[in-house]
Tab-separated table of C-alpha atoms in Angstrom:
chain	number	residue	atom	x	y	z
S	234	ASP	CA	137.658	72.490	106.292
S	235	THR	CA	134.860	74.692	104.171
S	236	ALA	CA	131.323	72.922	105.162
S	237	VAL	CA	129.162	74.309	102.490
S	238	SER	CA	131.261	75.962	99.636
S	239	GLN	CA	129.825	77.818	96.429
S	240	THR	CA	131.378	79.367	93.750
S	241	PRO	CA	132.002	82.045	92.192
S	242	LYS	CA	131.597	84.411	95.278
S	243	TYR	CA	131.100	87.191	92.793
S	244	LEU	CA	129.856	87.075	89.161
S	245	VAL	CA	129.019	90.229	86.921
S	246	THR	CA	127.693	89.564	83.615
S	247	GLN	CA	125.488	91.285	81.202
S	248	MET	CA	121.652	90.902	80.267
S	249	GLY	CA	120.489	87.907	78.193
S	250	ASN	CA	123.818	85.671	79.105
S	251	ASP	CA	123.545	82.203	80.922
S	252	LYS	CA	125.409	81.773	83.929
S	253	SER	CA	125.982	78.672	86.643
S	254	ILE	CA	126.637	78.737	90.156
S	255	LYS	CA	127.969	75.406	91.786
S	256	CYS	CA	127.472	74.056	95.430
S	257	GLU	CA	129.181	71.510	97.493
S	258	GLN	CA	128.721	70.418	100.917
S	259	ASN	CA	130.925	68.358	102.534
S	260	LEU	CA	128.834	67.574	105.910
S	261	GLY	CA	127.325	64.082	104.939
S	262	HIS	CA	123.596	65.952	104.168
S	263	ASP	CA	120.784	64.528	102.541
S	264	THR	CA	119.017	67.805	101.755
S	265	MET	CA	120.462	70.507	99.988
S	266	TYR	CA	118.557	74.224	99.168
S	267	TRP	CA	119.449	77.112	97.005
S	268	TYR	CA	118.059	80.508	98.736
S	269	LYS	CA	117.624	83.875	96.806
S	270	GLN	CA	118.467	87.490	99.013
S	271	ASP	CA	117.273	90.752	97.532
S	272	SER	CA	118.148	93.983	98.234
S	273	LYS	CA	115.669	94.206	101.027
S	274	LYS	CA	118.099	91.321	103.009
S	275	PHE	CA	114.568	88.989	102.435
S	276	LEU	CA	115.715	85.309	102.181
S	277	LYS	CA	113.538	83.087	99.762
S	278	ILE	CA	113.648	79.433	99.339
S	279	MET	CA	113.839	78.581	95.641
S	280	PHE	CA	114.582	74.973	95.351
S	281	SER	CA	115.192	71.892	97.440
S	282	TYR	CA	116.627	68.346	96.973
S	283	ASN	CA	116.589	65.660	99.114
S	284	ASN	CA	119.134	62.755	98.121
S	285	LYS	CA	119.056	64.126	94.157
S	286	GLU	CA	115.409	64.333	94.332
S	287	LEU	CA	113.549	67.617	93.781
S	288	ILE	CA	111.094	68.452	96.868
S	289	ILE	CA	110.449	71.922	96.965
S	290	ASN	CA	109.961	74.539	93.813
S	291	GLU	CA	108.715	77.451	94.353
S	292	THR	CA	107.316	79.939	91.860
S	293	VAL	CA	110.503	80.618	90.123
S	294	PRO	CA	111.178	81.599	86.375
S	295	ASN	CA	111.913	78.380	84.520
S	296	ARG	CA	115.156	80.084	83.424
S	297	PHE	CA	116.388	78.463	86.837
S	298	SER	CA	117.271	75.155	86.440
S	299	PRO	CA	118.782	73.336	89.662
S	300	LYS	CA	120.776	70.197	88.798
S	301	SER	CA	121.883	67.494	91.906
S	302	PRO	CA	124.554	65.157	90.086
S	303	ASP	CA	124.888	63.461	93.480
S	304	LYS	CA	123.782	64.521	97.196
S	305	ALA	CA	126.844	66.441	98.100
S	306	HIS	CA	126.256	68.832	94.954
S	307	LEU	CA	123.326	71.237	94.004
S	308	ASN	CA	124.194	73.768	90.957
S	309	LEU	CA	122.194	76.181	89.610
S	310	HIS	CA	121.791	77.730	86.151
S	311	ILE	CA	120.317	80.641	84.968
S	312	ASN	CA	119.649	81.014	81.175
S	313	SER	CA	118.663	84.532	79.821
S	314	LEU	CA	119.715	86.294	82.726
S	315	GLU	CA	117.385	89.647	83.451
S	316	LEU	CA	118.412	92.734	85.658
S	317	GLY	CA	115.768	91.605	88.524
S	318	ASP	CA	117.732	88.160	88.905
S	319	SER	CA	120.452	90.312	90.652
S	320	ALA	CA	120.715	89.148	94.289
S	321	VAL	CA	122.807	86.901	96.497
S	322	TYR	CA	121.579	83.225	95.888
S	323	PHE	CA	123.164	80.996	98.818
S	324	CYS	CA	123.307	77.554	98.852
S	325	ALA	CA	122.442	75.561	102.176
S	326	SER	CA	122.582	72.059	103.376
S	327	SER	CA	120.512	70.254	106.365
S	328	GLN	CA	120.836	66.669	107.677
S	329	GLN	CA	117.117	66.248	107.099
S	330	HIS	CA	114.639	68.416	105.211
S	331	GLY	CA	113.695	71.300	107.599
S	332	THR	CA	116.250	70.492	110.397
S	333	GLU	CA	119.055	73.366	110.889
S	334	ALA	CA	120.546	74.479	107.400
S	335	PHE	CA	124.129	75.371	107.179
S	336	PHE	CA	124.796	78.073	104.654
S	337	GLY	CA	127.161	78.761	101.915
S	338	GLN	CA	129.078	82.024	101.665
S	339	GLY	CA	126.752	83.368	99.000
S	340	THR	CA	127.249	84.636	95.359
S	341	ARG	CA	126.367	88.267	94.675
S	342	LEU	CA	125.483	88.395	91.037
S	343	THR	CA	124.969	91.492	89.191
S	344	VAL	CA	123.340	91.746	85.774
S	345	VAL	CA	123.998	94.892	84.121
W	155	GLY	CA	99.054	82.050	104.082
W	156	GLN	CA	102.417	82.649	105.532
W	157	ASN	CA	103.473	86.084	107.149
W	158	ILE	CA	106.658	86.504	109.701
W	159	ASP	CA	107.215	89.979	111.063
W	160	GLN	CA	110.082	91.425	112.628
W	161	PRO	CA	111.224	95.011	113.345
W	162	THR	CA	113.427	96.334	110.423
W	163	GLU	CA	115.913	97.968	112.687
W	164	MET	CA	116.764	98.082	116.516
W	165	THR	CA	119.559	100.081	118.224
W	166	ALA	CA	121.052	99.024	121.598
W	167	THR	CA	123.981	99.932	123.899
W	168	GLU	CA	127.125	98.056	124.305
W	169	GLY	CA	126.691	95.887	127.535
W	170	ALA	CA	122.873	96.126	127.714
W	171	ILE	CA	119.964	93.258	127.224
W	172	VAL	CA	118.119	93.551	123.772
W	173	GLN	CA	114.781	91.500	122.665
W	174	ILE	CA	114.244	91.086	119.163
W	175	ASN	CA	110.810	90.078	118.742
W	176	CYS	CA	109.044	88.035	115.916
W	177	THR	CA	105.178	87.017	115.158
W	178	TYR	CA	104.002	84.307	112.674
W	179	GLN	CA	100.965	82.667	110.758
W	180	THR	CA	101.718	79.758	109.321
W	181	SER	CA	99.467	77.175	108.238
W	182	GLY	CA	101.866	74.075	109.157
W	183	PHE	CA	103.981	75.393	112.222
W	184	ASN	CA	106.583	73.169	113.038
W	185	GLY	CA	109.387	74.780	114.971
W	186	LEU	CA	111.116	78.148	114.807
W	187	PHE	CA	114.949	79.018	114.238
W	188	TRP	CA	116.770	82.246	114.690
W	189	TYR	CA	119.810	82.812	112.646
W	190	GLN	CA	122.651	85.790	112.503
W	191	GLN	CA	123.788	87.439	109.485
W	192	HIS	CA	126.675	89.865	109.572
W	193	ALA	CA	127.005	92.395	106.701
W	194	GLY	CA	128.279	90.381	103.582
W	195	GLU	CA	128.181	86.730	105.212
W	196	ALA	CA	126.018	83.685	105.470
W	197	PRO	CA	123.477	83.487	107.744
W	198	THR	CA	124.660	81.224	110.527
W	199	PHE	CA	122.877	79.207	113.194
W	200	LEU	CA	121.496	80.739	116.718
W	201	SER	CA	118.650	78.529	118.134
W	202	TYR	CA	115.694	76.604	117.594
W	203	ASN	CA	112.347	76.253	119.459
W	204	VAL	CA	109.850	73.481	118.618
W	205	LEU	CA	108.361	73.323	122.262
W	206	ASP	CA	106.876	76.298	124.011
W	207	GLY	CA	109.389	78.104	126.593
W	208	LEU	CA	112.806	79.617	126.841
W	209	GLU	CA	115.692	77.743	125.600
W	210	GLU	CA	119.141	79.464	126.862
W	211	LYS	CA	122.471	79.479	125.023
W	212	GLY	CA	125.153	81.083	126.710
W	213	ARG	CA	124.325	85.062	126.217
W	214	PHE	CA	121.537	84.263	123.893
W	215	SER	CA	118.048	82.843	124.922
W	216	SER	CA	115.088	82.229	122.569
W	217	PHE	CA	111.467	81.793	123.691
W	218	LEU	CA	108.638	80.440	121.878
W	219	SER	CA	104.668	80.949	122.501
W	220	ARG	CA	102.755	78.621	119.665
W	221	SER	CA	99.489	79.431	121.181
W	222	LYS	CA	100.372	83.191	120.071
W	223	GLY	CA	102.556	82.707	117.265
W	224	TYR	CA	105.177	84.565	119.133
W	225	SER	CA	108.954	84.355	119.298
W	226	TYR	CA	111.632	86.679	120.670
W	227	LEU	CA	115.488	86.332	120.880
W	228	LEU	CA	117.196	87.692	123.824
W	229	LEU	CA	120.665	88.902	123.749
W	230	LYS	CA	122.436	89.624	127.133
W	231	GLU	CA	125.715	91.384	127.680
W	232	LEU	CA	125.836	92.699	124.223
W	233	GLN	CA	129.069	93.417	122.408
W	234	MET	CA	130.209	95.119	119.399
W	235	LYS	CA	130.520	91.955	117.441
W	236	ASP	CA	126.817	91.625	117.846
W	237	SER	CA	125.527	94.130	115.421
W	238	ALA	CA	124.201	91.970	112.689
W	239	SER	CA	120.717	90.980	110.983
W	240	TYR	CA	118.802	88.497	113.034
W	241	LEU	CA	116.401	86.416	111.167
W	242	CYS	CA	113.439	84.577	112.405
W	243	ALA	CA	112.573	81.207	110.288
W	244	VAL	CA	109.561	78.916	110.586
W	245	ARG	CA	109.741	75.630	109.590
W	246	ASP	CA	106.579	75.069	107.915
W	247	ARG	CA	105.073	71.655	106.787
W	248	ALA	CA	103.551	71.640	103.275
W	249	ASP	CA	102.118	68.277	102.016
W	250	SER	CA	105.053	65.883	102.638
W	251	SER	CA	107.972	68.226	103.101
W	252	TYR	CA	109.092	70.784	105.047
W	253	LYS	CA	110.693	74.438	104.185
W	254	LEU	CA	111.934	77.212	106.098
W	255	ILE	CA	110.149	80.554	105.971
W	256	PHE	CA	112.328	83.424	106.799
W	257	GLY	CA	111.429	86.833	108.138
W	258	SER	CA	112.827	89.966	106.547
W	259	GLY	CA	115.272	90.222	109.606
W	260	THR	CA	116.332	92.811	112.031
W	261	ARG	CA	119.366	95.019	111.586
W	262	LEU	CA	120.432	95.230	115.244
W	263	LEU	CA	123.620	98.197	116.012
W	264	VAL	CA	124.857	97.957	118.817
W	265	ARG	CA	126.501	100.960	119.922
W	266	PRO	CA	129.560	101.861	122.623
């Protein structure tokens, strides 16, 4: 059973397009996150949701919009994609906010 | 501000012991995590320290000194499969929420 699953695993798209990444966790956790890992492997938090409520919203362009329909799902929609958005995006979840996080397999986004 | 430093790369020999250091500066320290990340895969949890001292878990141990803003991950009896990046992450409390702040990771290469 996959604990945290995100789709797609790979995403190649052109500049200016709009795309979404989906994430689901079956661990019964209350908190979900989106992280961005750039080419230097630096993992940086973007958003955090606790019981469907936005807790953390780092300095991220408003082209990025997270949506949590329920506490098991946290999707990420990106408008008007730019070259600099190319990275690996990881979804994660934890029992409570700030505790041990379990990561999804990552989505490698390439903007051309 | 927040700052986490780790060496970029380390090399060690199979069967040996290696220590990966992490120093941090945060305003609301509330614990430190170590994660392992193999190339192209998701980070996986290794250890968590919130009090000073050594936590041992099989071949891996993690140490924390809060007064010095310092932690290390000790890997014993190195195996080839231990070649991976090791991420130090600080749990930082800001306002009423927590977030994990990751270092850039240490890439460990284990040689025969």
